[in-house]
Tab-separated table of C-alpha atoms in Angstrom:
chain	number	residue	atom	x	y	z
A	1	UNK	CA	-21.431	181.355	154.190
A	2	UNK	CA	-20.067	184.821	154.917
A	3	UNK	CA	-20.443	186.225	158.383
A	4	UNK	CA	-21.439	189.690	159.506
A	5	UNK	CA	-19.176	192.368	158.057
A	6	UNK	CA	-18.704	195.943	159.165
A	7	UNK	CA	-16.969	198.919	157.629
A	8	UNK	CA	-14.874	200.817	158.230
A	9	UNK	CA	-12.953	198.806	160.809
A	10	UNK	CA	-11.415	201.982	162.209
A	11	UNK	CA	-12.616	205.553	162.076
A	12	UNK	CA	-11.004	208.674	163.461
A	13	UNK	CA	-13.215	211.747	163.542
A	14	UNK	CA	-12.757	215.276	164.758
A	15	UNK	CA	-15.267	216.397	167.336
A	16	UNK	CA	-18.324	217.769	165.581
A	17	UNK	CA	-17.969	215.642	162.460
A	18	UNK	CA	-20.683	213.282	161.263
A	19	UNK	CA	-19.836	209.586	160.798
A	20	UNK	CA	-21.603	206.657	159.156
A	21	UNK	CA	-20.931	203.056	160.099
A	22	UNK	CA	-22.057	200.208	157.872
A	23	UNK	CA	-23.186	196.686	158.715
A	24	UNK	CA	-23.758	193.821	156.272
A	25	UNK	CA	-25.621	191.066	158.126
A	26	UNK	CA	-25.568	187.394	157.301
A	27	UNK	CA	-27.633	186.886	154.163
A	28	UNK	CA	-31.243	186.114	155.001
A	29	UNK	CA	-31.038	187.144	158.638
A	30	UNK	CA	-34.177	188.999	159.612
A	31	UNK	CA	-32.978	190.633	162.817
A	32	UNK	CA	-30.156	193.156	163.095
A	33	UNK	CA	-28.772	194.720	166.250
A	34	UNK	CA	-26.354	197.545	167.012
A	35	UNK	CA	-24.319	197.621	170.231
A	36	UNK	CA	-21.839	200.093	171.694
A	37	UNK	CA	-18.854	198.694	173.565
A	38	UNK	CA	-16.740	201.037	175.647
A	39	UNK	CA	-13.179	200.025	176.462
A	40	UNK	CA	-13.071	197.239	179.035
A	41	UNK	CA	-16.843	196.846	179.210
A	42	UNK	CA	-19.499	194.591	177.791
A	43	UNK	CA	-21.551	195.599	174.752
A	44	UNK	CA	-24.601	197.745	175.404
A	45	UNK	CA	-27.690	197.602	173.237
A	46	UNK	CA	-28.415	200.529	170.970
A	47	UNK	CA	-31.152	199.527	168.522
A	48	UNK	CA	-32.871	196.605	166.807
A	49	UNK	CA	-34.376	196.016	163.367
A	50	UNK	CA	-36.660	193.306	162.125
A	51	UNK	CA	-36.321	193.483	158.361
A	52	UNK	CA	-36.605	197.215	157.575
A	53	UNK	CA	-38.618	198.082	160.678
A	54	UNK	CA	-36.802	199.612	163.620
A	55	UNK	CA	-38.630	197.966	166.508
A	56	UNK	CA	-36.527	199.200	169.404
A	57	UNK	CA	-34.274	202.234	169.615
A	58	UNK	CA	-34.365	202.615	173.368
A	59	UNK	CA	-30.603	202.270	173.707
A	60	UNK	CA	-29.628	205.159	171.452
A	61	UNK	CA	-27.895	207.601	173.808
A	62	UNK	CA	-29.069	210.807	172.157
A	63	UNK	CA	-30.858	212.204	169.129
A	64	UNK	CA	-27.448	212.518	167.485
A	65	UNK	CA	-27.583	208.769	166.882
A	66	UNK	CA	-29.664	207.492	163.986
A	67	UNK	CA	-29.899	204.047	162.407
A	68	UNK	CA	-31.599	202.801	159.285
A	69	UNK	CA	-32.072	199.612	157.311
A	70	UNK	CA	-34.139	200.747	154.334
A	71	UNK	CA	-34.215	197.500	152.359
A	72	UNK	CA	-34.093	195.091	155.257
A	73	UNK	CA	-30.504	194.042	154.647
A	74	UNK	CA	-27.588	196.476	155.036
A	75	UNK	CA	-27.815	198.863	157.982
A	76	UNK	CA	-26.129	202.183	158.665
A	77	UNK	CA	-25.556	203.737	162.061
A	78	UNK	CA	-25.053	207.479	161.778
A	79	UNK	CA	-23.675	209.690	164.506
A	80	UNK	CA	-24.043	213.421	164.012
A	81	UNK	CA	-21.818	216.067	165.600
A	82	UNK	CA	-19.601	213.448	167.237
A	83	UNK	CA	-18.408	213.974	170.794
A	84	UNK	CA	-15.432	212.468	172.588
A	85	UNK	CA	-17.734	210.287	174.681
A	86	UNK	CA	-18.890	208.601	171.462
A	87	UNK	CA	-15.478	206.916	171.199
A	88	UNK	CA	-16.129	203.184	171.425
A	89	UNK	CA	-16.369	200.026	169.363
A	90	UNK	CA	-19.686	199.722	167.564
A	91	UNK	CA	-20.765	196.131	167.079
A	92	UNK	CA	-23.400	194.835	164.699
A	93	UNK	CA	-25.075	191.463	165.098
A	94	UNK	CA	-27.672	189.559	163.124
A	95	UNK	CA	-29.939	186.632	163.890
A	96	UNK	CA	-32.786	184.667	162.408
A	97	UNK	CA	-35.524	184.129	164.988
A	98	UNK	CA	-37.572	180.972	164.679
A	99	UNK	CA	-41.336	181.114	164.480
A	100	UNK	CA	-43.077	181.515	167.825
A	101	UNK	CA	-40.865	184.348	168.935
A	102	UNK	CA	-37.911	182.390	170.205
A	103	UNK	CA	-34.727	184.336	169.693
A	104	UNK	CA	-31.895	182.658	167.884
A	105	UNK	CA	-28.245	183.203	168.496
A	106	UNK	CA	-26.832	186.576	167.510
A	107	UNK	CA	-23.753	186.492	165.288
A	108	UNK	CA	-21.442	189.446	165.614
A	109	UNK	CA	-19.348	191.407	163.155
A	110	UNK	CA	-15.767	192.501	163.892
A	111	UNK	CA	-16.883	195.969	164.975
A	112	UNK	CA	-15.940	199.506	164.025
A	113	UNK	CA	-13.570	201.238	166.406
A	114	UNK	CA	-14.481	204.936	166.510
A	115	UNK	CA	-12.105	207.461	167.994
A	116	UNK	CA	-13.311	211.036	168.333
A	117	UNK	CA	-10.540	213.569	168.868
B	1	UNK	CA	-34.842	195.031	185.211
B	2	UNK	CA	-32.646	192.432	183.612
B	3	UNK	CA	-29.079	192.337	184.873
B	4	UNK	CA	-26.079	190.118	184.327
B	5	UNK	CA	-23.232	190.021	186.835
B	6	UNK	CA	-19.757	188.581	186.437
B	7	UNK	CA	-17.905	188.913	189.719
B	8	UNK	CA	-14.455	187.944	188.431
B	9	UNK	CA	-12.912	190.777	186.388
B	10	UNK	CA	-9.722	188.789	185.737
B	11	UNK	CA	-8.715	185.150	185.994
B	12	UNK	CA	-5.749	183.073	185.002
B	13	UNK	CA	-5.237	179.349	184.516
B	14	UNK	CA	-2.317	177.117	183.665
B	15	UNK	CA	-2.379	175.501	180.272
B	16	UNK	CA	-4.165	172.104	180.343
B	17	UNK	CA	-5.892	172.919	183.639
B	18	UNK	CA	-9.592	173.558	184.241
B	19	UNK	CA	-11.118	176.921	185.055
B	20	UNK	CA	-14.659	178.030	185.938
B	21	UNK	CA	-16.054	181.481	185.174
B	22	UNK	CA	-19.029	182.676	187.209
B	23	UNK	CA	-22.171	184.455	186.090
B	24	UNK	CA	-25.386	185.376	187.846
B	25	UNK	CA	-28.387	187.071	186.335
B	26	UNK	CA	-31.749	188.478	187.213
B	27	UNK	CA	-34.928	188.106	185.211
B	28	UNK	CA	-38.637	187.821	185.842
B	29	UNK	CA	-39.134	185.724	182.730
B	30	UNK	CA	-39.528	181.959	182.781
B	31	UNK	CA	-38.332	181.410	179.227
B	32	UNK	CA	-34.999	182.851	178.147
B	33	UNK	CA	-31.621	182.019	176.668
B	34	UNK	CA	-28.185	182.316	178.204
B	35	UNK	CA	-24.951	182.586	176.289
B	36	UNK	CA	-21.238	182.697	176.816
B	37	UNK	CA	-19.395	184.733	174.216
B	38	UNK	CA	-15.635	184.919	173.771
B	39	UNK	CA	-13.897	188.069	172.554
B	40	UNK	CA	-10.190	187.628	171.759
B	41	UNK	CA	-7.934	190.660	171.408
B	42	UNK	CA	-8.961	190.871	167.725
B	43	UNK	CA	-12.416	191.858	169.105
B	44	UNK	CA	-14.522	189.462	167.022
B	45	UNK	CA	-17.263	188.253	169.377
B	46	UNK	CA	-17.636	184.495	169.070
B	47	UNK	CA	-20.376	182.324	170.529
B	48	UNK	CA	-18.967	179.700	172.885
B	49	UNK	CA	-22.074	178.004	174.222
B	50	UNK	CA	-25.798	178.527	174.573
B	51	UNK	CA	-28.397	177.284	177.067
B	52	UNK	CA	-32.177	177.364	176.815
B	53	UNK	CA	-33.767	177.994	180.210
B	54	UNK	CA	-36.445	175.363	179.701
B	55	UNK	CA	-33.830	172.634	179.281
B	56	UNK	CA	-32.596	171.126	182.519
B	57	UNK	CA	-29.632	169.413	180.895
B	58	UNK	CA	-26.465	171.477	180.972
B	59	UNK	CA	-25.098	172.405	177.541
B	60	UNK	CA	-21.672	171.144	176.471
B	61	UNK	CA	-19.485	172.005	173.501
B	62	UNK	CA	-16.269	170.002	173.387
B	63	UNK	CA	-14.055	171.426	176.181
B	64	UNK	CA	-16.711	173.927	177.254
B	65	UNK	CA	-19.604	173.123	179.563
B	66	UNK	CA	-21.992	175.071	181.733
B	67	UNK	CA	-23.514	174.623	185.159
B	68	UNK	CA	-26.999	176.105	184.844
B	69	UNK	CA	-28.825	176.559	188.148
B	70	UNK	CA	-32.170	178.116	187.237
B	71	UNK	CA	-33.478	178.589	190.772
B	72	UNK	CA	-30.274	180.288	191.832
B	73	UNK	CA	-30.064	182.219	188.538
B	74	UNK	CA	-26.514	181.071	188.076
B	75	UNK	CA	-24.782	180.167	184.815
B	76	UNK	CA	-21.104	179.276	185.134
B	77	UNK	CA	-18.750	178.257	182.327
B	78	UNK	CA	-16.199	175.495	182.765
B	79	UNK	CA	-13.260	175.290	180.399
B	80	UNK	CA	-11.412	171.984	180.530
B	81	UNK	CA	-7.888	171.361	179.226
B	82	UNK	CA	-7.303	175.092	178.811
B	83	UNK	CA	-5.386	176.136	175.710
B	84	UNK	CA	-3.415	179.287	174.932
B	85	UNK	CA	-6.076	180.211	172.360
B	86	UNK	CA	-8.654	180.411	175.133
B	87	UNK	CA	-7.079	183.680	176.287
B	88	UNK	CA	-9.822	186.280	175.787
B	89	UNK	CA	-12.592	188.284	177.402
B	90	UNK	CA	-15.589	186.123	178.222
B	91	UNK	CA	-19.045	187.653	178.377
B	92	UNK	CA	-22.112	186.080	179.896
B	93	UNK	CA	-25.321	187.228	178.187
B	94	UNK	CA	-29.072	186.973	178.781
B	95	UNK	CA	-31.697	186.985	176.038
B	96	UNK	CA	-35.291	187.164	177.242
B	97	UNK	CA	-37.662	185.959	174.544
B	98	UNK	CA	-40.140	188.742	175.261
B	99	UNK	CA	-37.530	191.422	174.625
B	100	UNK	CA	-35.385	192.117	171.615
B	101	UNK	CA	-32.066	192.940	173.165
B	102	UNK	CA	-29.358	190.839	174.723
B	103	UNK	CA	-27.980	191.994	178.069
B	104	UNK	CA	-24.265	191.416	178.535
B	105	UNK	CA	-22.284	191.149	181.733
B	106	UNK	CA	-19.136	193.229	182.282
B	107	UNK	CA	-16.861	190.392	181.221
B	108	UNK	CA	-14.075	188.269	182.697
B	109	UNK	CA	-10.586	188.549	181.261
B	110	UNK	CA	-9.088	185.056	181.117
B	111	UNK	CA	-5.377	184.494	180.648
B	112	UNK	CA	-4.045	181.015	179.928
B	113	UNK	CA	-0.461	180.719	181.136
B	114	UNK	CA	1.924	178.367	179.339
């Protein structure tokens, strides 16, 4: 079946603009994750959804970052008043945990490369 | 706090040779998962191999195998018969079952030389 898709693949924003990044997880996957990956570094956790519930947003760097998944499928990561330090690749991943709490493998999308000028 | 360390920022290997990438981690959990992900220049993160901590047998996937040393908290990746398509960033990752997020290491850039 189809993998995780993200759009847009590339986004250039002027400092102060708002941006919205979309993630379509694998159909049926309960869990959805957002990561931020700076150039030359590993991904860093931003937030996690189980269905429509946002269970962990401890990684969001500031209150300018907001994520939602209103129907438990597609998710949007919104960044308000973008700053140059927000420039990074934003990765989305989905998984389908088994019963008993064991985490299954996360499958990643291609990412959205955000450049804030 | 959970941490993942990859001490080799860059490595290179001749085509058809074998290379080992190192990873150490820290966790207070007894049950967790470890992963190696590959990220080619196209940036699509791809799962290479996965290991459950409660399994003593080392995971293998074709040319890829791991050496999992639970007591030492070490999880190295061995790539046999290296191919040009193996050129990529390799990330070691830790997934504790009691937490939701996966912790990634800083990555090792592997270049396969023809």
